[in-house]
Amino acid sequence: MSALPEPEASVMQRMRSVATLDNARNLALAYVVLHFGCIWLRAIRATGPIGLAKAAYHRVATFVVGLVLRIPANRRRLEREMNKAVLDIESSLMPSTTVPVQRELPAYGRTAPWIEAQLAALEHLGSSKDGENHDGTRVWRDGRCSGAVYHGGDDLSALISSTIARFLVSNPLHPEVFPGVRKMEAEVVAMVLSMFHAPSTAGGATTSGGTESILMACKTMRDWARAERGIKHPEMVIPNSAHVAFDKAGHYFGIKVRRIPVDPMTRKVRIDLVARAITGNTIMLVGSAPNFPDGIIDDIVALGELARRNRIGLHVDCCLGSFLVPFLERAGFVSEPFDFRVDGVTSISCDTHKYGFAPKGTSVVMYRTKALRRYQYFVSEGWVGGVYASPTLAGSRPGALIAGAWATMVRLGIDGYTESCHMIVGAAKKIERIVREEIPELTILGKPLVSVVAISSAGSINIYDVADQMSKRGWHLNALAGDRPAFHIACTRLTVPVVDEFISDLKDSVAQSRQRAAKPGTYATVYGMGTTTPMAPYVIGEMASRFIDTMYKIA
Ligand SMILES: *Cc1c(COP(=O)(O)O)cnc(C)c1O
């Protein structure tokens, strides 16, 4: 205000104040140019000119698609096509059944036997339609699923069921009411910390799953960086192969995510590019042990060194590796450094509900120091409902699941997990070896050390056609949309007995795909489209949302 000229100010004064205003304007302009110039320079350095060009293309394409869809005729045509596709989704997600639709609460409560009968029907809903399961067995039972079901055997299931029944109403939000659950929760964390060779300073927490563990680790590092490094515009540098939960964390917590390509041969994140992408705003790096797409363990030692040199965090995502990677050596397999023994690793996520065989809805996030864990907590001193403190996202939490995890881990022990690692990784190794030796049309991505084997085309064959053929034979595999078109199988205890079937079906599928001239199947359509048309991201995104809509449809 003081820079504004008074009405009767002298010419000199006026000139001086105009000059000041000009200066201010120039300064502001210079600041803006410098600020955005820096952002662009950093972006170019981090992403490279090709990456930047791709991003620019993506923006232009999104804009053009927006324009095209403004034309009503185009919009209507696309709507019609998508509605047709939604009907397909609905017929597969909502198979017809005799179980009545329950739109509202029944006026009078049903009897237990009536409910039992409906549950029995619901348990097998959809089984007879799916591939080979005409005998009414549950789809996942026969082991033709990649990942998805981490079954620890029927005896263990019985133990988990009775444990859950015993702690059904418990809630660790009230540790003074449920001291037994508190003890088990602390011990679950301690047992996992010791599996990952955590120092005595370390601490952890249980969460509802891998995604929550990752969300918590990212939020913790964001708050740490803000408090101790003054970083207000946080960024994380993660491999292209890292789990999408990191994007979710970036989305929820306002952290910019920079994805870095993997080496096309080793499938490990390119350390030189990670180093280049680190800026003054970087709060953390990420490595996977192993990653979801091709099951490869990143170079955690090199990432740890980068993290240490830049005084930032390194999170190791061992959600999938969970209770396999820590037991690889003991089970007689080759391993790579992945845990707190590596300098620079500040946090690790490990899913008890994957290869730990604990009930779904349990995972552990660990920090090198308890001081770091503090940044995860939420504490409110002034709430009218009383002082409130909770360690993770949820308020009330299922103590029954924690008890189930505790019982599972204590039941299996080091010997049990070593044996399951031996079986599961052994199955993956067998698939890898036979594909390499006996199916020249196919190739394996990288050198997998754990349970995931990613299979790609060695040349002329369309790998998504092979996936479609496998799907016709009743296999639920994961299609991969990365730099190399591929699909993967994550071996579980259920796949162990059907490895030979997998291999013979794979050989048949390859033979079929070679002579195939018919129209492409679902995998080939959805993933073959990839990024070849600018419309694809829009359509796939919209279809994914409609898929979720369908999940909440009753009839
Ligand atoms: C499964 C998985 C996660 C996320 O776990 P959810 O339990 O599904 O939330 C994270 N990272 C990797 C590598 C995974 O395979």
Coordinates of C-alpha atoms and ligand atoms in Angstrom, one line a residue:
M1 CA 0.0 0.0 0.0
S2 CA 2.7 2.4 0.9
A3 CA 4.1 2.1 -2.6
L4 CA 1.0 3.7 -4.1
P5 CA 1.4 7.4 -4.9
E6 CA -0.6 10.0 -3.0
P7 CA -2.7 12.3 -5.2
E8 CA -0.5 15.3 -4.5
A9 CA 2.8 13.5 -4.6
S10 CA 5.7 15.0 -6.5
V11 CA 6.7 13.8 -10.0
M12 CA 9.8 12.4 -8.5
Q13 CA 7.9 10.5 -5.9
R14 CA 5.5 9.2 -8.6
M15 CA 8.4 8.1 -10.8
R16 CA 10.1 6.3 -7.9
S17 CA 6.9 4.5 -6.9
V18 CA 6.2 3.5 -10.6
A19 CA 9.8 2.3 -10.8
T20 CA 9.2 0.2 -7.6
L21 CA 6.1 -1.2 -9.1
D22 CA 7.9 -2.0 -12.3
N23 CA 10.7 -3.6 -10.3
A24 CA 8.2 -5.6 -8.4
R25 CA 6.5 -6.7 -11.6
N26 CA 9.9 -7.6 -13.2
L27 CA 10.9 -9.5 -10.1
A28 CA 7.6 -11.4 -10.1
L29 CA 8.0 -12.2 -13.7
A30 CA 11.6 -13.3 -13.2
Y31 CA 10.5 -15.4 -10.2
V32 CA 7.8 -17.1 -12.3
V33 CA 10.1 -17.8 -15.2
L34 CA 12.8 -19.1 -12.8
H35 CA 10.3 -21.2 -10.8
F36 CA 8.7 -22.8 -13.8
G37 CA 11.9 -23.0 -15.7
C38 CA 13.4 -24.9 -12.8
I39 CA 10.4 -27.2 -12.7
W40 CA 10.7 -27.9 -16.4
L41 CA 14.5 -28.3 -16.2
R42 CA 14.0 -30.8 -13.4
A43 CA 11.3 -32.6 -15.3
I44 CA 13.5 -32.8 -18.4
R45 CA 16.4 -34.1 -16.3
A46 CA 14.2 -36.6 -14.5
T47 CA 12.1 -37.9 -17.4
G48 CA 14.3 -37.2 -20.3
P49 CA 13.1 -35.5 -23.5
I50 CA 11.4 -38.6 -24.8
G51 CA 9.4 -39.1 -21.6
L52 CA 8.5 -35.4 -21.6
A53 CA 7.4 -35.6 -25.2
K54 CA 5.3 -38.6 -24.3
A55 CA 3.7 -36.7 -21.4
A56 CA 3.0 -33.8 -23.7
Y57 CA 1.4 -36.1 -26.3
H58 CA -0.7 -37.6 -23.6
R59 CA -2.0 -34.2 -22.6
V60 CA -2.7 -33.2 -26.2
A61 CA -4.4 -36.5 -26.8
T62 CA -6.6 -36.2 -23.7
F63 CA -7.6 -32.7 -24.9
V64 CA -8.4 -33.9 -28.4
V65 CA -10.5 -36.8 -27.0
G66 CA -12.4 -34.3 -24.9
L67 CA -13.2 -32.3 -28.0
V68 CA -14.2 -35.3 -30.0
L69 CA -16.5 -36.4 -27.2
R70 CA -18.2 -33.0 -27.1
I71 CA -19.9 -33.9 -30.4
P72 CA -23.1 -35.6 -29.3
A73 CA -23.1 -38.2 -32.1
N74 CA -19.6 -39.4 -31.1
R75 CA -20.6 -39.5 -27.4
R76 CA -23.7 -41.5 -28.1
R77 CA -21.8 -44.0 -30.2
L78 CA -19.2 -44.5 -27.6
E79 CA -21.9 -44.8 -24.9
R80 CA -23.6 -47.5 -26.9
E81 CA -20.4 -49.5 -27.3
M82 CA -19.6 -49.1 -23.6
N83 CA -23.0 -50.1 -22.5
K84 CA -22.7 -53.3 -24.5
A85 CA -19.4 -54.0 -22.8
V86 CA -20.9 -53.3 -19.4
L87 CA -23.6 -56.0 -20.1
D88 CA -20.7 -58.5 -20.6
I89 CA -19.1 -57.5 -17.3
E90 CA -22.5 -57.8 -15.6
S91 CA -23.1 -61.2 -16.9
S92 CA -19.8 -62.4 -15.6
L93 CA -20.0 -60.6 -12.2
M94 CA -23.7 -61.3 -11.6
P95 CA -24.5 -64.9 -12.6
S96 CA -28.1 -65.9 -12.3
T97 CA -29.0 -67.5 -9.0
T98 CA -32.0 -68.8 -7.0
V99 CA -30.8 -66.8 -4.0
P100 CA -33.4 -64.0 -3.6
V101 CA -32.5 -60.4 -4.0
Q102 CA -32.3 -58.5 -0.7
R103 CA -33.1 -54.9 -1.5
E104 CA -33.9 -53.9 2.1
L105 CA -33.9 -55.4 5.5
P106 CA -36.4 -58.3 5.8
A107 CA -39.4 -57.2 7.9
Y108 CA -38.8 -60.2 10.2
G109 CA -35.4 -61.7 10.7
R110 CA -34.8 -64.9 8.8
T111 CA -34.0 -68.2 10.6
A112 CA -30.4 -69.5 10.8
P113 CA -31.1 -72.6 8.7
W114 CA -32.6 -70.4 5.9
I115 CA -29.5 -68.2 6.0
E116 CA -27.2 -71.3 6.0
A117 CA -29.0 -72.5 2.8
Q118 CA -28.5 -69.2 1.1
L119 CA -24.8 -69.0 2.1
A120 CA -24.2 -72.5 0.7
A121 CA -25.6 -71.4 -2.6
L122 CA -23.6 -68.1 -2.5
E123 CA -20.4 -69.9 -1.8
H124 CA -20.6 -71.7 -5.1
L125 CA -22.2 -68.9 -7.1
G126 CA -20.7 -68.7 -10.6
S127 CA -18.7 -71.9 -10.2
S128 CA -20.4 -74.0 -12.9
K129 CA -20.1 -71.2 -15.5
D130 CA -16.4 -70.8 -15.1
G131 CA -14.1 -72.9 -17.2
E132 CA -13.7 -76.5 -16.0
N133 CA -15.5 -76.2 -12.7
H134 CA -18.7 -77.9 -13.7
D135 CA -18.7 -80.0 -10.5
G136 CA -19.6 -77.0 -8.4
T137 CA -16.3 -76.7 -6.7
R138 CA -15.2 -73.1 -6.0
V139 CA -13.4 -71.5 -8.8
W140 CA -10.2 -70.9 -6.9
R141 CA -10.0 -74.4 -5.3
D142 CA -8.3 -76.0 -8.3
G143 CA -5.3 -73.7 -8.2
R144 CA -5.9 -72.2 -11.6
C145 CA -5.6 -68.6 -10.2
S146 CA -2.5 -66.5 -10.3
G147 CA -2.0 -65.2 -6.8
A148 CA -5.4 -64.1 -5.4
V149 CA -5.8 -67.0 -2.9
Y150 CA -3.1 -67.5 -0.4
H151 CA -4.4 -70.7 1.2
G152 CA -2.3 -72.2 4.0
G153 CA -4.1 -75.6 4.0
D154 CA -7.4 -76.8 5.4
D155 CA -6.0 -77.5 9.0
L156 CA -4.7 -73.9 9.1
S157 CA -8.1 -72.6 7.8
A158 CA -9.8 -74.4 10.7
L159 CA -7.4 -72.9 13.2
I160 CA -8.0 -69.4 11.8
S161 CA -11.8 -69.8 11.9
S162 CA -11.9 -70.8 15.5
T163 CA -9.4 -68.0 16.4
I164 CA -11.6 -65.5 14.6
A165 CA -14.7 -66.8 16.4
R166 CA -12.9 -66.5 19.8
F167 CA -11.9 -62.8 19.2
L168 CA -14.9 -61.9 17.0
V169 CA -15.9 -58.7 18.8
S170 CA -12.5 -57.5 19.8
N171 CA -11.2 -54.0 18.8
P172 CA -7.6 -52.9 19.3
L173 CA -8.8 -49.3 19.4
H174 CA -9.6 -50.2 23.1
P175 CA -6.4 -52.0 24.2
E176 CA -7.5 -51.7 27.8
V177 CA -10.6 -53.8 27.1
F178 CA -8.7 -56.3 25.0
P179 CA -5.2 -56.7 26.5
G180 CA -4.9 -60.1 24.9
V181 CA -5.3 -58.7 21.4
R182 CA -2.8 -55.8 22.2
K183 CA -0.3 -58.4 23.2
M184 CA -0.8 -60.4 20.0
E185 CA -0.6 -57.3 17.8
A186 CA 2.7 -56.3 19.4
E187 CA 4.0 -59.8 18.9
V188 CA 2.9 -60.0 15.2
V189 CA 4.9 -56.8 14.6
A190 CA 7.9 -58.0 16.6
M191 CA 8.0 -61.4 14.8
V192 CA 7.9 -59.7 11.3
L193 CA 10.6 -57.2 12.4
S194 CA 12.9 -60.0 13.4
M195 CA 12.3 -61.8 10.1
F196 CA 13.5 -58.6 8.3
H197 CA 16.6 -58.2 10.6
A198 CA 15.4 -54.9 12.0
P199 CA 17.7 -53.2 14.6
S200 CA 16.5 -52.9 18.2
T201 CA 15.6 -49.2 17.5
A202 CA 13.0 -50.3 14.9
G203 CA 9.2 -50.3 15.2
G204 CA 6.2 -51.2 13.2
A205 CA 2.4 -51.4 13.0
T206 CA -0.2 -53.7 11.7
T207 CA -2.5 -52.4 8.9
S208 CA -5.5 -53.7 6.8
G209 CA -3.3 -54.8 3.9
G210 CA -0.4 -54.0 1.6
T211 CA -2.0 -50.8 0.2
E212 CA -2.6 -49.4 3.7
S213 CA 1.0 -50.3 4.7
I214 CA 2.3 -48.4 1.6
L215 CA -0.1 -45.5 2.2
M216 CA 1.2 -45.2 5.8
A217 CA 4.9 -45.4 4.8
C218 CA 4.4 -42.6 2.2
K219 CA 2.5 -40.4 4.6
T220 CA 5.1 -41.0 7.3
M221 CA 7.9 -39.9 5.0
R222 CA 5.9 -36.9 3.8
D223 CA 5.4 -35.7 7.4
W224 CA 9.0 -36.5 8.3
A225 CA 10.3 -34.5 5.3
R226 CA 8.1 -31.6 6.1
A227 CA 9.2 -31.5 9.8
E228 CA 12.8 -32.3 9.5
R229 CA 13.8 -31.1 6.0
G230 CA 11.3 -28.4 5.4
I231 CA 10.0 -30.0 2.1
K232 CA 6.6 -28.5 1.2
H233 CA 6.2 -30.0 -2.3
P234 CA 7.1 -33.6 -1.7
E235 CA 8.1 -36.0 -4.5
M236 CA 8.9 -39.7 -4.6
V237 CA 11.0 -41.6 -7.1
I238 CA 9.7 -45.1 -7.8
P239 CA 10.3 -47.8 -10.4
N240 CA 7.8 -48.2 -13.2
S241 CA 7.3 -51.7 -11.9
A242 CA 6.4 -50.5 -8.4
H243 CA 2.8 -51.2 -7.2
V244 CA 0.0 -48.8 -8.0
A245 CA -0.6 -48.3 -4.3
F246 CA 2.3 -45.7 -4.5
D247 CA 0.2 -43.7 -7.0
K248 CA -2.7 -44.0 -4.6
A249 CA -0.6 -42.6 -1.8
G250 CA 0.6 -39.7 -4.1
H251 CA -3.1 -39.0 -5.0
Y252 CA -4.3 -39.1 -1.4
F253 CA -1.4 -37.3 0.3
G254 CA -0.3 -34.8 -2.4
I255 CA 3.0 -36.4 -3.2
K256 CA 4.3 -36.1 -6.8
V257 CA 5.2 -39.5 -8.1
R258 CA 8.1 -39.8 -10.6
R259 CA 8.2 -43.3 -12.2
I260 CA 11.5 -44.5 -13.6
P261 CA 11.9 -47.1 -16.3
V262 CA 13.3 -50.5 -15.6
D263 CA 16.2 -52.1 -17.5
P264 CA 14.6 -54.0 -20.4
M265 CA 16.7 -57.1 -19.7
T266 CA 17.2 -57.3 -15.9
R267 CA 13.8 -55.7 -15.2
K268 CA 15.4 -53.8 -12.2
V269 CA 14.9 -50.1 -11.9
R270 CA 17.6 -48.0 -13.7
I271 CA 19.7 -46.7 -10.9
D272 CA 21.3 -44.0 -13.1
L273 CA 17.8 -42.6 -13.9
V274 CA 16.7 -42.8 -10.3
A275 CA 19.8 -40.7 -9.3
R276 CA 19.0 -38.1 -12.0
A277 CA 15.4 -37.8 -10.8
I278 CA 16.2 -36.9 -7.2
T279 CA 15.7 -33.2 -6.5
G280 CA 15.6 -31.1 -3.4
N281 CA 11.9 -32.1 -3.1
T282 CA 12.4 -35.8 -3.1
I283 CA 11.4 -37.4 0.2
M284 CA 11.8 -41.1 -0.6
L285 CA 12.8 -43.8 -3.1
V286 CA 11.1 -47.1 -3.6
G287 CA 12.4 -50.6 -4.4
S288 CA 10.3 -53.8 -4.7
A289 CA 11.3 -57.2 -3.3
P290 CA 9.9 -58.4 -5.6
N291 CA 7.6 -56.2 -7.8
F292 CA 4.2 -57.4 -8.9
P293 CA 4.5 -57.3 -12.7
D294 CA 7.5 -59.5 -13.3
G295 CA 8.5 -60.7 -9.8
I296 CA 12.0 -59.1 -9.9
I297 CA 13.8 -57.7 -6.9
D298 CA 15.2 -54.2 -7.5
D299 CA 18.9 -53.4 -6.6
I300 CA 18.1 -52.5 -3.0
V301 CA 21.8 -51.9 -2.1
A302 CA 22.3 -49.3 -4.8
L303 CA 19.0 -47.6 -4.0
G304 CA 20.0 -47.6 -0.3
E305 CA 23.2 -45.9 -1.1
L306 CA 21.4 -43.2 -3.1
A307 CA 18.9 -42.7 -0.3
R308 CA 21.7 -42.3 2.2
R309 CA 23.7 -39.9 0.1
N310 CA 20.7 -37.7 -0.4
R311 CA 19.4 -38.1 3.2
I312 CA 16.0 -39.4 2.1
G313 CA 13.9 -42.4 2.8
L314 CA 14.0 -45.8 1.0
H315 CA 10.9 -47.9 1.2
V316 CA 11.2 -51.6 0.3
D317 CA 7.9 -53.0 -0.9
C318 CA 8.0 -56.6 0.3
C319 CA 4.2 -56.9 0.3
L320 CA 4.3 -59.7 -2.2
G321 CA 7.7 -61.1 -1.1
S322 CA 6.2 -61.2 2.4
F323 CA 7.0 -64.6 3.9
L324 CA 8.8 -66.0 0.9
V325 CA 11.8 -63.7 0.4
P326 CA 13.0 -63.8 4.0
F327 CA 13.0 -67.7 3.7
L328 CA 14.6 -68.0 0.3
E329 CA 18.1 -68.9 1.5
R330 CA 16.9 -71.2 4.2
A331 CA 14.8 -73.0 1.6
G332 CA 17.9 -73.5 -0.6
F333 CA 17.4 -70.8 -3.2
V334 CA 19.4 -67.8 -4.3
S335 CA 18.4 -64.5 -2.7
E336 CA 19.4 -60.8 -2.9
P337 CA 19.7 -58.2 -0.2
F338 CA 16.3 -56.7 0.6
D339 CA 15.8 -56.0 4.3
F340 CA 17.1 -53.8 7.2
R341 CA 20.6 -55.2 6.8
V342 CA 20.9 -53.0 3.8
D343 CA 22.1 -49.5 4.8
G344 CA 19.6 -46.8 3.7
V345 CA 16.5 -48.9 4.0
T346 CA 14.2 -46.8 6.2
S347 CA 10.8 -48.7 5.9
I348 CA 9.5 -52.0 4.7
S349 CA 6.0 -53.3 4.0
C350 CA 5.2 -57.0 4.5
D351 CA 1.8 -58.6 3.9
T352 CA 1.0 -61.3 6.4
H353 CA -2.2 -61.9 4.3
K354 CA -0.2 -63.0 1.2
Y355 CA 2.5 -65.7 1.7
G356 CA 2.1 -65.4 5.5
F357 CA -1.3 -67.2 5.0
A358 CA -2.9 -65.0 7.7
P359 CA -6.6 -64.0 7.1
K360 CA -7.2 -61.3 4.5
G361 CA -7.0 -57.8 5.9
T362 CA -3.6 -58.0 7.7
S363 CA -0.2 -56.5 6.8
V364 CA 2.7 -55.0 8.7
V365 CA 4.6 -51.7 8.0
M366 CA 8.0 -51.3 9.6
Y367 CA 10.4 -48.4 10.3
R368 CA 14.1 -48.4 11.1
T369 CA 13.4 -46.2 14.1
K370 CA 10.5 -45.7 16.4
A371 CA 11.0 -41.9 16.0
L372 CA 10.2 -42.3 12.3
R373 CA 7.0 -44.3 13.2
R374 CA 5.8 -41.3 15.2
Y375 CA 5.2 -39.5 12.0
Q376 CA 2.6 -42.1 11.1
Y377 CA 0.4 -41.5 14.2
F378 CA -2.7 -39.4 14.3
V379 CA -3.3 -37.7 17.6
S380 CA -6.0 -35.2 18.5
E381 CA -5.8 -33.7 22.0
G382 CA -8.8 -31.4 21.7
W383 CA -11.7 -33.5 20.4
V384 CA -14.9 -33.1 22.3
G385 CA -15.1 -36.9 22.3
G386 CA -11.9 -37.1 24.3
V387 CA -8.2 -37.4 23.6
Y388 CA -7.9 -39.6 20.5
A389 CA -4.9 -41.4 19.1
S390 CA -4.7 -44.0 16.4
P391 CA -1.7 -45.5 14.7
T392 CA -3.1 -46.1 11.2
L393 CA -5.9 -45.1 8.8
A394 CA -8.7 -46.9 10.6
G395 CA -10.4 -46.1 13.8
S396 CA -12.0 -49.3 15.0
R397 CA -10.0 -52.3 13.8
P398 CA -10.7 -56.0 13.6
G399 CA -8.9 -57.7 16.6
A400 CA -10.1 -61.0 15.3
L401 CA -7.9 -60.7 12.2
I402 CA -4.9 -59.8 14.3
A403 CA -5.5 -62.9 16.5
G404 CA -5.8 -64.9 13.2
A405 CA -2.5 -63.6 12.0
W406 CA -0.8 -64.3 15.3
A407 CA -2.2 -67.9 15.4
T408 CA -1.1 -68.5 11.8
M409 CA 2.4 -67.2 12.3
V410 CA 3.0 -69.2 15.5
R411 CA 1.4 -72.3 13.9
L412 CA 3.7 -72.2 10.9
G413 CA 7.0 -71.0 12.4
I414 CA 10.3 -70.8 10.7
D415 CA 10.1 -74.5 9.6
G416 CA 6.6 -74.1 8.2
Y417 CA 7.4 -71.0 6.2
T418 CA 10.7 -72.5 4.9
E419 CA 8.8 -75.5 3.7
S420 CA 6.1 -73.5 2.0
C421 CA 8.8 -71.3 0.3
H422 CA 10.5 -74.4 -0.9
M423 CA 7.2 -75.7 -2.5
I424 CA 6.0 -72.4 -4.0
V425 CA 9.3 -71.0 -5.3
G426 CA 10.1 -74.6 -6.5
A427 CA 6.9 -74.5 -8.6
A428 CA 7.8 -71.1 -10.1
K429 CA 11.3 -72.3 -10.9
K430 CA 9.9 -75.4 -12.7
I431 CA 7.6 -73.2 -14.8
E432 CA 10.5 -70.9 -15.6
R433 CA 12.9 -73.8 -16.6
I434 CA 10.4 -75.6 -18.8
V435 CA 9.3 -72.4 -20.6
R436 CA 13.0 -71.6 -21.3
E437 CA 13.9 -75.1 -22.4
E438 CA 10.8 -76.4 -24.2
I439 CA 8.7 -73.4 -25.5
P440 CA 10.9 -71.4 -27.9
E441 CA 7.9 -69.2 -28.8
L442 CA 7.9 -67.7 -25.3
T443 CA 10.5 -65.9 -23.2
I444 CA 10.7 -65.2 -19.4
L445 CA 11.1 -61.6 -18.3
G446 CA 14.3 -61.1 -16.2
K447 CA 15.5 -63.7 -13.8
P448 CA 12.8 -64.2 -11.2
L449 CA 13.9 -65.4 -7.8
V450 CA 10.5 -65.7 -6.1
S451 CA 7.0 -66.8 -7.0
V452 CA 6.1 -64.7 -10.0
V453 CA 7.0 -65.8 -13.5
A454 CA 6.3 -63.3 -16.3
I455 CA 5.9 -64.8 -19.7
S456 CA 6.3 -62.8 -22.9
S457 CA 6.5 -63.6 -26.6
A458 CA 9.9 -64.5 -28.1
G459 CA 8.9 -63.2 -31.5
S460 CA 5.9 -63.5 -33.7
I461 CA 3.3 -64.9 -31.4
N462 CA 0.8 -62.5 -29.7
I463 CA 1.2 -63.1 -26.0
Y464 CA -2.3 -61.8 -25.2
D465 CA -3.8 -64.4 -27.5
V466 CA -1.9 -67.0 -25.5
A467 CA -3.4 -65.5 -22.3
D468 CA -6.9 -65.7 -23.9
Q469 CA -6.3 -69.3 -24.8
M470 CA -5.2 -70.0 -21.2
S471 CA -8.3 -68.2 -20.0
K472 CA -10.4 -70.6 -22.1
R473 CA -8.7 -73.5 -20.3
G474 CA -9.8 -72.1 -17.0
W475 CA -6.7 -70.2 -15.9
H476 CA -7.1 -66.8 -14.2
L477 CA -3.8 -65.1 -15.1
N478 CA -2.6 -61.5 -14.9
A479 CA -2.1 -59.6 -18.1
L480 CA 0.7 -57.0 -17.9
A481 CA 0.6 -53.7 -19.7
G482 CA 4.2 -52.5 -19.3
D483 CA 7.0 -51.9 -21.9
R484 CA 6.9 -55.7 -22.8
P485 CA 3.4 -57.2 -23.5
A486 CA 3.2 -60.2 -21.2
F487 CA 1.2 -62.1 -18.6
H488 CA 2.3 -63.6 -15.3
I489 CA 1.5 -66.3 -12.9
A490 CA 2.1 -65.8 -9.2
C491 CA 2.5 -69.3 -7.8
T492 CA 0.7 -70.2 -4.5
R493 CA 0.3 -73.3 -2.5
L494 CA -2.7 -74.1 -4.6
T495 CA -0.7 -73.9 -7.9
V496 CA 1.9 -76.4 -6.7
P497 CA -0.1 -79.5 -7.5
V498 CA -1.1 -78.2 -11.0
V499 CA 2.2 -77.0 -12.4
D500 CA 2.2 -79.9 -14.9
E501 CA -1.3 -79.0 -16.1
F502 CA -0.2 -75.3 -16.4
I503 CA 2.7 -76.3 -18.6
S504 CA 0.7 -78.6 -20.9
D505 CA -2.1 -76.1 -21.2
L506 CA 0.5 -73.4 -22.0
K507 CA 2.0 -75.6 -24.8
D508 CA -1.5 -76.2 -26.2
S509 CA -2.3 -72.5 -26.0
V510 CA 0.9 -71.5 -27.8
A511 CA 0.1 -74.1 -30.6
Q512 CA -3.4 -72.7 -30.8
S513 CA -2.3 -69.1 -31.0
R514 CA 0.1 -69.9 -33.7
Q515 CA -2.6 -71.0 -36.1
R516 CA -5.3 -68.7 -34.8
A517 CA -7.0 -66.4 -37.3
A518 CA -10.2 -65.9 -35.4
K519 CA -11.1 -62.6 -33.6
P520 CA -9.1 -61.6 -30.6
G521 CA -10.3 -62.4 -27.1
T522 CA -10.7 -60.1 -24.1
Y523 CA -7.0 -59.9 -23.2
A524 CA -6.0 -59.2 -26.8
T525 CA -8.7 -56.6 -27.1
V526 CA -8.2 -54.7 -23.9
Y527 CA -4.4 -54.9 -23.7
G528 CA -3.7 -55.0 -27.5
M529 CA -5.4 -51.6 -27.7
G530 CA -2.8 -50.4 -25.1
T531 CA -1.8 -46.9 -26.0
T532 CA -2.2 -47.3 -29.8
T533 CA -5.3 -45.1 -29.9
P534 CA -5.6 -41.8 -28.1
M535 CA -9.1 -42.9 -27.1
A536 CA -7.8 -46.0 -25.3
P537 CA -6.9 -44.4 -21.9
Y538 CA -10.3 -42.6 -21.8
V539 CA -12.3 -45.8 -22.7
I540 CA -10.3 -48.0 -20.3
G541 CA -10.6 -45.5 -17.5
E542 CA -14.3 -45.1 -18.0
M543 CA -14.8 -48.9 -18.2
A544 CA -12.9 -49.4 -15.0
S545 CA -15.2 -47.0 -13.2
R546 CA -18.3 -48.8 -14.6
F547 CA -16.8 -52.1 -13.5
I548 CA -16.7 -50.6 -9.9
D549 CA -20.3 -49.4 -10.4
T550 CA -21.3 -52.9 -11.2
M551 CA -19.8 -54.2 -8.0
Y552 CA -22.6 -52.4 -6.1
K553 CA -25.5 -53.4 -8.3
I554 CA -28.0 -55.7 -6.8
A555 CA -30.0 -56.8 -9.9
Ligands
LIG1 C1 -0.3 -57.1 -3.4 C2 0.7 -56.1 -3.5 C3 0.6 -54.9 -2.8 C4 -0.7 -54.4 -2.2 O1 -1.3 -55.2 -1.4 P1 -2.8 -55.3 -1.1 O2 -2.8 -56.2 0.1 O3 -3.5 -55.8 -2.3 O4 -3.3 -53.9 -0.7 C5 1.7 -54.0 -2.8 N1 2.8 -54.3 -3.5 C6 3.0 -55.5 -4.2 C7 4.2 -55.8 -4.9 C8 1.9 -56.4 -4.2 O5 2.0 -57.6 -4.9

